[in-house]
Amino acid sequence: MKTICQSCGMPLLNHNRAVEQGTFLSGRYCDKCYDNGCFIDRDLSIDDMKKIGLTHIKKSKDLSGLRRAVMLVYYPLMLKRLDRWTPGSK
Ligand SMILES: [Zn+2]
């Protein structure tokens, strides 16, 4: 099982892990990205996801200034390595 969502990069916990085909926990995606066997927003591009993620990081009150700065740099790099945005990984 993955520890971060392979679409948006958010930490995966049991309560936000998306359901695959109605029975199994997918283990790969969170419930904001994936539901019942498919992506919720199928037309989303990696650039769209990057914008959403960076906005979320900028607004997050849980991050200190330094951690936020690190996340803003790290997030786009991390996104590129996730299964959803890596051609051929299924
Ligand atoms: Zn996600």
PDB file of N, CA and C and ligand atoms in Angstrom:
ATOM      1  N   MET A   1       0.845  -1.210   0.000  1.00  0.00           N
ATOM      2  CA  MET A   1       0.000   0.000   0.000  1.00  0.00           C
ATOM      3  C   MET A   1       0.873   1.250   0.000  1.00  0.00           C
ATOM      4  N   LYS A   2       0.440   2.243  -0.715  1.00  0.00           N
ATOM      5  CA  LYS A   2       1.179   3.492  -0.784  1.00  0.00           C
ATOM      6  C   LYS A   2       0.845   4.351   0.438  1.00  0.00           C
ATOM      7  N   THR A   3       1.766   5.237   0.779  1.00  0.00           N
ATOM      8  CA  THR A   3       1.509   6.122   1.921  1.00  0.00           C
ATOM      9  C   THR A   3       1.040   7.507   1.494  1.00  0.00           C
ATOM     10  N   ILE A   4       1.247   7.826   0.226  1.00  0.00           N
ATOM     11  CA  ILE A   4       0.686   9.084  -0.270  1.00  0.00           C
ATOM     12  C   ILE A   4      -0.164   8.803  -1.507  1.00  0.00           C
ATOM     13  N   CYS A   5      -1.154   9.650  -1.725  1.00  0.00           N
ATOM     14  CA  CYS A   5      -2.027   9.503  -2.885  1.00  0.00           C
ATOM     15  C   CYS A   5      -1.203   9.636  -4.156  1.00  0.00           C
ATOM     16  N   GLN A   6      -1.366   8.690  -5.083  1.00  0.00           N
ATOM     17  CA  GLN A   6      -0.583   8.692  -6.316  1.00  0.00           C
ATOM     18  C   GLN A   6      -1.173   9.610  -7.381  1.00  0.00           C
ATOM     19  N   SER A   7      -2.055  10.501  -6.965  1.00  0.00           N
ATOM     20  CA  SER A   7      -2.589  11.512  -7.863  1.00  0.00           C
ATOM     21  C   SER A   7      -2.260  12.912  -7.355  1.00  0.00           C
ATOM     22  N   CYS A   8      -2.537  13.160  -6.063  1.00  0.00           N
ATOM     23  CA  CYS A   8      -2.336  14.521  -5.540  1.00  0.00           C
ATOM     24  C   CYS A   8      -1.179  14.621  -4.560  1.00  0.00           C
ATOM     25  N   GLY A   9      -0.678  13.486  -4.068  1.00  0.00           N
ATOM     26  CA  GLY A   9       0.472  13.520  -3.176  1.00  0.00           C
ATOM     27  C   GLY A   9       0.155  13.758  -1.711  1.00  0.00           C
ATOM     28  N   MET A  10      -1.140  13.816  -1.372  1.00  0.00           N
ATOM     29  CA  MET A  10      -1.499  14.007   0.028  1.00  0.00           C
ATOM     30  C   MET A  10      -1.317  12.683   0.794  1.00  0.00           C
ATOM     31  N   PRO A  11      -1.030  12.776   2.098  1.00  0.00           N
ATOM     32  CA  PRO A  11      -0.872  11.546   2.883  1.00  0.00           C
ATOM     33  C   PRO A  11      -2.139  10.697   2.838  1.00  0.00           C
ATOM     34  N   LEU A  12      -1.971   9.390   2.685  1.00  0.00           N
ATOM     35  CA  LEU A  12      -3.109   8.469   2.643  1.00  0.00           C
ATOM     36  C   LEU A  12      -3.310   7.832   4.005  1.00  0.00           C
ATOM     37  N   LEU A  13      -4.492   8.040   4.539  1.00  0.00           N
ATOM     38  CA  LEU A  13      -4.864   7.423   5.803  1.00  0.00           C
ATOM     39  C   LEU A  13      -6.083   6.551   5.530  1.00  0.00           C
ATOM     40  N   ASN A  14      -6.396   5.684   6.449  1.00  0.00           N
ATOM     41  CA  ASN A  14      -7.523   4.791   6.175  1.00  0.00           C
ATOM     42  C   ASN A  14      -8.827   5.536   5.920  1.00  0.00           C
ATOM     43  N   HIS A  15      -9.006   6.679   6.570  1.00  0.00           N
ATOM     44  CA  HIS A  15     -10.286   7.365   6.404  1.00  0.00           C
ATOM     45  C   HIS A  15     -10.407   8.127   5.094  1.00  0.00           C
ATOM     46  N   ASN A  16      -9.285   8.390   4.410  1.00  0.00           N
ATOM     47  CA  ASN A  16      -9.422   9.116   3.139  1.00  0.00           C
ATOM     48  C   ASN A  16      -8.937   8.293   1.953  1.00  0.00           C
ATOM     49  N   ARG A  17      -8.735   7.001   2.156  1.00  0.00           N
ATOM     50  CA  ARG A  17      -8.298   6.121   1.081  1.00  0.00           C
ATOM     51  C   ARG A  17      -9.507   5.783   0.207  1.00  0.00           C
ATOM     52  N   ALA A  18      -9.350   5.984  -1.102  1.00  0.00           N
ATOM     53  CA  ALA A  18     -10.492   5.785  -1.989  1.00  0.00           C
ATOM     54  C   ALA A  18     -10.843   4.303  -2.137  1.00  0.00           C
ATOM     55  N   VAL A  19     -12.092   4.062  -2.403  1.00  0.00           N
ATOM     56  CA  VAL A  19     -12.584   2.697  -2.589  1.00  0.00           C
ATOM     57  C   VAL A  19     -12.444   2.299  -4.053  1.00  0.00           C
ATOM     58  N   GLU A  20     -11.932   1.112  -4.277  1.00  0.00           N
ATOM     59  CA  GLU A  20     -11.751   0.595  -5.638  1.00  0.00           C
ATOM     60  C   GLU A  20     -12.843  -0.429  -5.921  1.00  0.00           C
ATOM     61  N   GLN A  21     -13.608  -0.200  -6.960  1.00  0.00           N
ATOM     62  CA  GLN A  21     -14.646  -1.150  -7.390  1.00  0.00           C
ATOM     63  C   GLN A  21     -15.624  -1.497  -6.271  1.00  0.00           C
ATOM     64  N   GLY A  22     -15.792  -0.588  -5.348  1.00  0.00           N
ATOM     65  CA  GLY A  22     -16.811  -0.768  -4.332  1.00  0.00           C
ATOM     66  C   GLY A  22     -16.480  -1.727  -3.207  1.00  0.00           C
ATOM     67  N   THR A  23     -15.385  -2.479  -3.309  1.00  0.00           N
ATOM     68  CA  THR A  23     -15.104  -3.441  -2.247  1.00  0.00           C
ATOM     69  C   THR A  23     -13.736  -3.237  -1.603  1.00  0.00           C
ATOM     70  N   PHE A  24     -12.699  -3.114  -2.418  1.00  0.00           N
ATOM     71  CA  PHE A  24     -11.359  -3.028  -1.865  1.00  0.00           C
ATOM     72  C   PHE A  24     -10.920  -1.587  -1.719  1.00  0.00           C
ATOM     73  N   LEU A  25     -10.099  -1.330  -0.729  1.00  0.00           N
ATOM     74  CA  LEU A  25      -9.439  -0.040  -0.652  1.00  0.00           C
ATOM     75  C   LEU A  25      -8.406  -0.009  -1.762  1.00  0.00           C
ATOM     76  N   SER A  26      -8.374   1.063  -2.511  1.00  0.00           N
ATOM     77  CA  SER A  26      -7.473   1.090  -3.662  1.00  0.00           C
ATOM     78  C   SER A  26      -6.020   1.046  -3.228  1.00  0.00           C
ATOM     79  N   GLY A  27      -5.727   1.678  -2.112  1.00  0.00           N
ATOM     80  CA  GLY A  27      -4.350   1.686  -1.652  1.00  0.00           C
ATOM     81  C   GLY A  27      -3.466   2.669  -2.385  1.00  0.00           C
ATOM     82  N   ARG A  28      -4.004   3.330  -3.382  1.00  0.00           N
ATOM     83  CA  ARG A  28      -3.148   4.223  -4.169  1.00  0.00           C
ATOM     84  C   ARG A  28      -3.628   5.668  -4.211  1.00  0.00           C
ATOM     85  N   TYR A  29      -4.932   5.858  -4.075  1.00  0.00           N
ATOM     86  CA  TYR A  29      -5.469   7.204  -4.258  1.00  0.00           C
ATOM     87  C   TYR A  29      -6.362   7.610  -3.089  1.00  0.00           C
ATOM     88  N   CYS A  30      -6.469   8.933  -2.897  1.00  0.00           N
ATOM     89  CA  CYS A  30      -7.341   9.428  -1.836  1.00  0.00           C
ATOM     90  C   CYS A  30      -8.757   9.616  -2.389  1.00  0.00           C
ATOM     91  N   ASP A  31      -9.691   9.825  -1.481  1.00  0.00           N
ATOM     92  CA  ASP A  31     -11.094   9.908  -1.903  1.00  0.00           C
ATOM     93  C   ASP A  31     -11.444  11.253  -2.550  1.00  0.00           C
ATOM     94  N   LYS A  32     -10.480  12.193  -2.575  1.00  0.00           N
ATOM     95  CA  LYS A  32     -10.735  13.445  -3.296  1.00  0.00           C
ATOM     96  C   LYS A  32     -10.379  13.295  -4.774  1.00  0.00           C
ATOM     97  N   CYS A  33      -9.541  12.313  -5.082  1.00  0.00           N
ATOM     98  CA  CYS A  33      -9.076  12.113  -6.460  1.00  0.00           C
ATOM     99  C   CYS A  33      -9.806  10.967  -7.149  1.00  0.00           C
ATOM    100  N   TYR A  34     -10.238   9.994  -6.388  1.00  0.00           N
ATOM    101  CA  TYR A  34     -10.635   8.715  -6.973  1.00  0.00           C
ATOM    102  C   TYR A  34     -11.854   8.198  -6.242  1.00  0.00           C
ATOM    103  N   ASP A  35     -12.807   7.682  -7.005  1.00  0.00           N
ATOM    104  CA  ASP A  35     -13.998   7.137  -6.355  1.00  0.00           C
ATOM    105  C   ASP A  35     -14.574   6.009  -7.185  1.00  0.00           C
ATOM    106  N   ASN A  36     -14.816   4.891  -6.564  1.00  0.00           N
ATOM    107  CA  ASN A  36     -15.503   3.773  -7.196  1.00  0.00           C
ATOM    108  C   ASN A  36     -14.906   3.385  -8.541  1.00  0.00           C
ATOM    109  N   GLY A  37     -13.595   3.244  -8.589  1.00  0.00           N
ATOM    110  CA  GLY A  37     -12.966   2.713  -9.793  1.00  0.00           C
ATOM    111  C   GLY A  37     -12.518   3.722 -10.825  1.00  0.00           C
ATOM    112  N   CYS A  38     -12.752   5.025 -10.607  1.00  0.00           N
ATOM    113  CA  CYS A  38     -12.246   5.980 -11.591  1.00  0.00           C
ATOM    114  C   CYS A  38     -11.898   7.313 -10.935  1.00  0.00           C
ATOM    115  N   PHE A  39     -11.099   8.089 -11.661  1.00  0.00           N
ATOM    116  CA  PHE A  39     -10.752   9.407 -11.158  1.00  0.00           C
ATOM    117  C   PHE A  39     -11.978  10.313 -11.174  1.00  0.00           C
ATOM    118  N   ILE A  40     -12.103  11.110 -10.133  1.00  0.00           N
ATOM    119  CA  ILE A  40     -13.261  11.995 -10.049  1.00  0.00           C
ATOM    120  C   ILE A  40     -13.194  13.057 -11.143  1.00  0.00           C
ATOM    121  N   ASP A  41     -12.003  13.643 -11.349  1.00  0.00           N
ATOM    122  CA  ASP A  41     -11.836  14.599 -12.441  1.00  0.00           C
ATOM    123  C   ASP A  41     -10.866  14.002 -13.451  1.00  0.00           C
ATOM    124  N   ARG A  42     -11.422  13.320 -14.450  1.00  0.00           N
ATOM    125  CA  ARG A  42     -10.591  12.571 -15.391  1.00  0.00           C
ATOM    126  C   ARG A  42      -9.788  13.462 -16.319  1.00  0.00           C
ATOM    127  N   ASP A  43     -10.245  14.704 -16.518  1.00  0.00           N
ATOM    128  CA  ASP A  43      -9.559  15.589 -17.458  1.00  0.00           C
ATOM    129  C   ASP A  43      -8.478  16.433 -16.794  1.00  0.00           C
ATOM    130  N   LEU A  44      -8.312  16.250 -15.499  1.00  0.00           N
ATOM    131  CA  LEU A  44      -7.319  17.030 -14.772  1.00  0.00           C
ATOM    132  C   LEU A  44      -5.921  16.752 -15.323  1.00  0.00           C
ATOM    133  N   SER A  45      -5.154  17.806 -15.558  1.00  0.00           N
ATOM    134  CA  SER A  45      -3.770  17.625 -16.009  1.00  0.00           C
ATOM    135  C   SER A  45      -2.844  17.787 -14.807  1.00  0.00           C
ATOM    136  N   ILE A  46      -1.589  17.408 -15.016  1.00  0.00           N
ATOM    137  CA  ILE A  46      -0.635  17.544 -13.914  1.00  0.00           C
ATOM    138  C   ILE A  46      -0.456  19.022 -13.557  1.00  0.00           C
ATOM    139  N   ASP A  47      -0.577  19.912 -14.543  1.00  0.00           N
ATOM    140  CA  ASP A  47      -0.461  21.343 -14.247  1.00  0.00           C
ATOM    141  C   ASP A  47      -1.622  21.834 -13.387  1.00  0.00           C
ATOM    142  N   ASP A  48      -2.830  21.301 -13.693  1.00  0.00           N
ATOM    143  CA  ASP A  48      -3.987  21.652 -12.865  1.00  0.00           C
ATOM    144  C   ASP A  48      -3.752  21.184 -11.431  1.00  0.00           C
ATOM    145  N   MET A  49      -3.282  19.944 -11.313  1.00  0.00           N
ATOM    146  CA  MET A  49      -3.050  19.382  -9.985  1.00  0.00           C
ATOM    147  C   MET A  49      -1.993  20.178  -9.230  1.00  0.00           C
ATOM    148  N   LYS A  50      -0.971  20.613  -9.958  1.00  0.00           N
ATOM    149  CA  LYS A  50       0.089  21.398  -9.340  1.00  0.00           C
ATOM    150  C   LYS A  50      -0.485  22.700  -8.774  1.00  0.00           C
ATOM    151  N   LYS A  51      -1.340  23.355  -9.556  1.00  0.00           N
ATOM    152  CA  LYS A  51      -1.955  24.612  -9.095  1.00  0.00           C
ATOM    153  C   LYS A  51      -2.785  24.392  -7.843  1.00  0.00           C
ATOM    154  N   ILE A  52      -3.582  23.323  -7.858  1.00  0.00           N
ATOM    155  CA  ILE A  52      -4.434  23.019  -6.702  1.00  0.00           C
ATOM    156  C   ILE A  52      -3.574  22.759  -5.473  1.00  0.00           C
ATOM    157  N   GLY A  53      -2.534  21.945  -5.656  1.00  0.00           N
ATOM    158  CA  GLY A  53      -1.668  21.572  -4.537  1.00  0.00           C
ATOM    159  C   GLY A  53      -0.925  22.770  -3.972  1.00  0.00           C
ATOM    160  N   LEU A  54      -0.392  23.608  -4.859  1.00  0.00           N
ATOM    161  CA  LEU A  54       0.372  24.766  -4.395  1.00  0.00           C
ATOM    162  C   LEU A  54      -0.531  25.753  -3.670  1.00  0.00           C
ATOM    163  N   THR A  55      -1.753  25.918  -4.164  1.00  0.00           N
ATOM    164  CA  THR A  55      -2.710  26.794  -3.485  1.00  0.00           C
ATOM    165  C   THR A  55      -3.007  26.269  -2.086  1.00  0.00           C
ATOM    166  N   HIS A  56      -3.180  24.960  -2.002  1.00  0.00           N
ATOM    167  CA  HIS A  56      -3.457  24.308  -0.725  1.00  0.00           C
ATOM    168  C   HIS A  56      -2.293  24.520   0.258  1.00  0.00           C
ATOM    169  N   ILE A  57      -1.082  24.369  -0.243  1.00  0.00           N
ATOM    170  CA  ILE A  57       0.102  24.538   0.607  1.00  0.00           C
ATOM    171  C   ILE A  57       0.211  25.994   1.080  1.00  0.00           C
ATOM    172  N   LYS A  58      -0.034  26.937   0.170  1.00  0.00           N
ATOM    173  CA  LYS A  58       0.057  28.357   0.544  1.00  0.00           C
ATOM    174  C   LYS A  58      -0.944  28.720   1.618  1.00  0.00           C
ATOM    175  N   LYS A  59      -2.126  28.088   1.543  1.00  0.00           N
ATOM    176  CA  LYS A  59      -3.193  28.438   2.488  1.00  0.00           C
ATOM    177  C   LYS A  59      -3.100  27.665   3.793  1.00  0.00           C
ATOM    178  N   SER A  60      -2.336  26.570   3.799  1.00  0.00           N
ATOM    179  CA  SER A  60      -2.327  25.696   4.964  1.00  0.00           C
ATOM    180  C   SER A  60      -1.786  26.401   6.202  1.00  0.00           C
ATOM    181  N   LYS A  61      -2.536  26.319   7.284  1.00  0.00           N
ATOM    182  CA  LYS A  61      -2.101  26.932   8.533  1.00  0.00           C
ATOM    183  C   LYS A  61      -1.239  25.975   9.351  1.00  0.00           C
ATOM    184  N   ASP A  62      -1.140  24.713   8.892  1.00  0.00           N
ATOM    185  CA  ASP A  62      -0.356  23.728   9.636  1.00  0.00           C
ATOM    186  C   ASP A  62       1.129  23.799   9.317  1.00  0.00           C
ATOM    187  N   LEU A  63       1.510  24.598   8.328  1.00  0.00           N
ATOM    188  CA  LEU A  63       2.898  24.624   7.895  1.00  0.00           C
ATOM    189  C   LEU A  63       3.588  25.894   8.382  1.00  0.00           C
ATOM    190  N   SER A  64       4.785  25.739   8.923  1.00  0.00           N
ATOM    191  CA  SER A  64       5.591  26.900   9.286  1.00  0.00           C
ATOM    192  C   SER A  64       6.145  27.517   8.014  1.00  0.00           C
ATOM    193  N   GLY A  65       6.706  28.701   8.115  1.00  0.00           N
ATOM    194  CA  GLY A  65       7.228  29.394   6.938  1.00  0.00           C
ATOM    195  C   GLY A  65       8.259  28.586   6.185  1.00  0.00           C
ATOM    196  N   LEU A  66       9.201  28.007   6.920  1.00  0.00           N
ATOM    197  CA  LEU A  66      10.269  27.252   6.262  1.00  0.00           C
ATOM    198  C   LEU A  66       9.706  25.999   5.601  1.00  0.00           C
ATOM    199  N   ARG A  67       8.848  25.278   6.331  1.00  0.00           N
ATOM    200  CA  ARG A  67       8.285  24.036   5.804  1.00  0.00           C
ATOM    201  C   ARG A  67       7.433  24.327   4.568  1.00  0.00           C
ATOM    202  N   ARG A  68       6.715  25.430   4.617  1.00  0.00           N
ATOM    203  CA  ARG A  68       5.893  25.820   3.469  1.00  0.00           C
ATOM    204  C   ARG A  68       6.790  26.087   2.252  1.00  0.00           C
ATOM    205  N   ALA A  69       7.887  26.806   2.469  1.00  0.00           N
ATOM    206  CA  ALA A  69       8.806  27.123   1.376  1.00  0.00           C
ATOM    207  C   ALA A  69       9.380  25.840   0.773  1.00  0.00           C
ATOM    208  N   VAL A  70       9.720  24.887   1.627  1.00  0.00           N
ATOM    209  CA  VAL A  70      10.256  23.613   1.153  1.00  0.00           C
ATOM    210  C   VAL A  70       9.193  22.867   0.351  1.00  0.00           C
ATOM    211  N   MET A  71       7.972  22.841   0.868  1.00  0.00           N
ATOM    212  CA  MET A  71       6.870  22.136   0.195  1.00  0.00           C
ATOM    213  C   MET A  71       6.579  22.733  -1.183  1.00  0.00           C
ATOM    214  N   LEU A  72       6.657  24.059  -1.272  1.00  0.00           N
ATOM    215  CA  LEU A  72       6.351  24.719  -2.548  1.00  0.00           C
ATOM    216  C   LEU A  72       7.358  24.315  -3.623  1.00  0.00           C
ATOM    217  N   VAL A  73       8.588  24.065  -3.205  1.00  0.00           N
ATOM    218  CA  VAL A  73       9.611  23.629  -4.153  1.00  0.00           C
ATOM    219  C   VAL A  73       9.456  22.130  -4.435  1.00  0.00           C
ATOM    220  N   TYR A  74       9.192  21.397  -3.379  1.00  0.00           N
ATOM    221  CA  TYR A  74       9.204  19.936  -3.458  1.00  0.00           C
ATOM    222  C   TYR A  74       7.953  19.378  -4.156  1.00  0.00           C
ATOM    223  N   TYR A  75       6.827  20.026  -3.950  1.00  0.00           N
ATOM    224  CA  TYR A  75       5.554  19.473  -4.439  1.00  0.00           C
ATOM    225  C   TYR A  75       5.540  19.172  -5.950  1.00  0.00           C
ATOM    226  N   PRO A  76       5.945  20.137  -6.807  1.00  0.00           N
ATOM    227  CA  PRO A  76       5.927  19.841  -8.252  1.00  0.00           C
ATOM    228  C   PRO A  76       6.840  18.669  -8.620  1.00  0.00           C
ATOM    229  N   LEU A  77       7.962  18.539  -7.914  1.00  0.00           N
ATOM    230  CA  LEU A  77       8.888  17.432  -8.192  1.00  0.00           C
ATOM    231  C   LEU A  77       8.271  16.108  -7.770  1.00  0.00           C
ATOM    232  N   MET A  78       7.607  16.121  -6.633  1.00  0.00           N
ATOM    233  CA  MET A  78       6.964  14.905  -6.125  1.00  0.00           C
ATOM    234  C   MET A  78       5.831  14.468  -7.060  1.00  0.00           C
ATOM    235  N   LEU A  79       5.038  15.443  -7.534  1.00  0.00           N
ATOM    236  CA  LEU A  79       3.900  15.130  -8.409  1.00  0.00           C
ATOM    237  C   LEU A  79       4.344  14.317  -9.620  1.00  0.00           C
ATOM    238  N   LYS A  80       5.452  14.730 -10.205  1.00  0.00           N
ATOM    239  CA  LYS A  80       5.928  14.094 -11.436  1.00  0.00           C
ATOM    240  C   LYS A  80       6.237  12.616 -11.250  1.00  0.00           C
ATOM    241  N   ARG A  81       6.480  12.218  -9.993  1.00  0.00           N
ATOM    242  CA  ARG A  81       6.854  10.816  -9.747  1.00  0.00           C
ATOM    243  C   ARG A  81       5.660   9.949  -9.367  1.00  0.00           C
ATOM    244  N   LEU A  82       4.490  10.527  -9.236  1.00  0.00           N
ATOM    245  CA  LEU A  82       3.323   9.753  -8.814  1.00  0.00           C
ATOM    246  C   LEU A  82       2.778   8.915  -9.969  1.00  0.00           C
ATOM    247  N   ASP A  83       2.144   7.785  -9.623  1.00  0.00           N
ATOM    248  CA  ASP A  83       1.674   6.835 -10.642  1.00  0.00           C
ATOM    249  C   ASP A  83       0.781   7.483 -11.702  1.00  0.00           C
ATOM    250  N   ARG A  84      -0.125   8.381 -11.242  1.00  0.00           N
ATOM    251  CA  ARG A  84      -1.083   8.950 -12.187  1.00  0.00           C
ATOM    252  C   ARG A  84      -0.398   9.727 -13.296  1.00  0.00           C
ATOM    253  N   TRP A  85       0.744  10.332 -12.984  1.00  0.00           N
ATOM    254  CA  TRP A  85       1.405  11.224 -13.932  1.00  0.00           C
ATOM    255  C   TRP A  85       2.626  10.568 -14.562  1.00  0.00           C
ATOM    256  N   THR A  86       2.795   9.289 -14.324  1.00  0.00           N
ATOM    257  CA  THR A  86       3.928   8.567 -14.895  1.00  0.00           C
ATOM    258  C   THR A  86       3.398   7.614 -15.954  1.00  0.00           C
ATOM    259  N   PRO A  87       3.606   7.884 -17.238  1.00  0.00           N
ATOM    260  CA  PRO A  87       3.048   7.032 -18.274  1.00  0.00           C
ATOM    261  C   PRO A  87       3.527   5.588 -18.129  1.00  0.00           C
ATOM    262  N   GLY A  88       2.592   4.682 -18.264  1.00  0.00           N
ATOM    263  CA  GLY A  88       2.971   3.272 -18.230  1.00  0.00           C
ATOM    264  C   GLY A  88       2.922   2.628 -16.857  1.00  0.00           C
ATOM    265  N   SER A  89       2.772   3.394 -15.802  1.00  0.00           N
ATOM    266  CA  SER A  89       2.663   2.755 -14.490  1.00  0.00           C
ATOM    267  C   SER A  89       1.199   2.604 -14.115  1.00  0.00           C
ATOM    268  N   LYS A  90       0.774   1.394 -13.967  1.00  0.00           N
ATOM    269  CA  LYS A  90      -0.626   1.150 -13.625  1.00  0.00           C
ATOM    270  C   LYS A  90      -0.685   0.228 -12.423  1.00  0.00           C
TER     271      LYS A  90
HETATM  272 ZN    ZN B   1      -5.485  12.437  -4.007  1.00  0.00          ZN
END
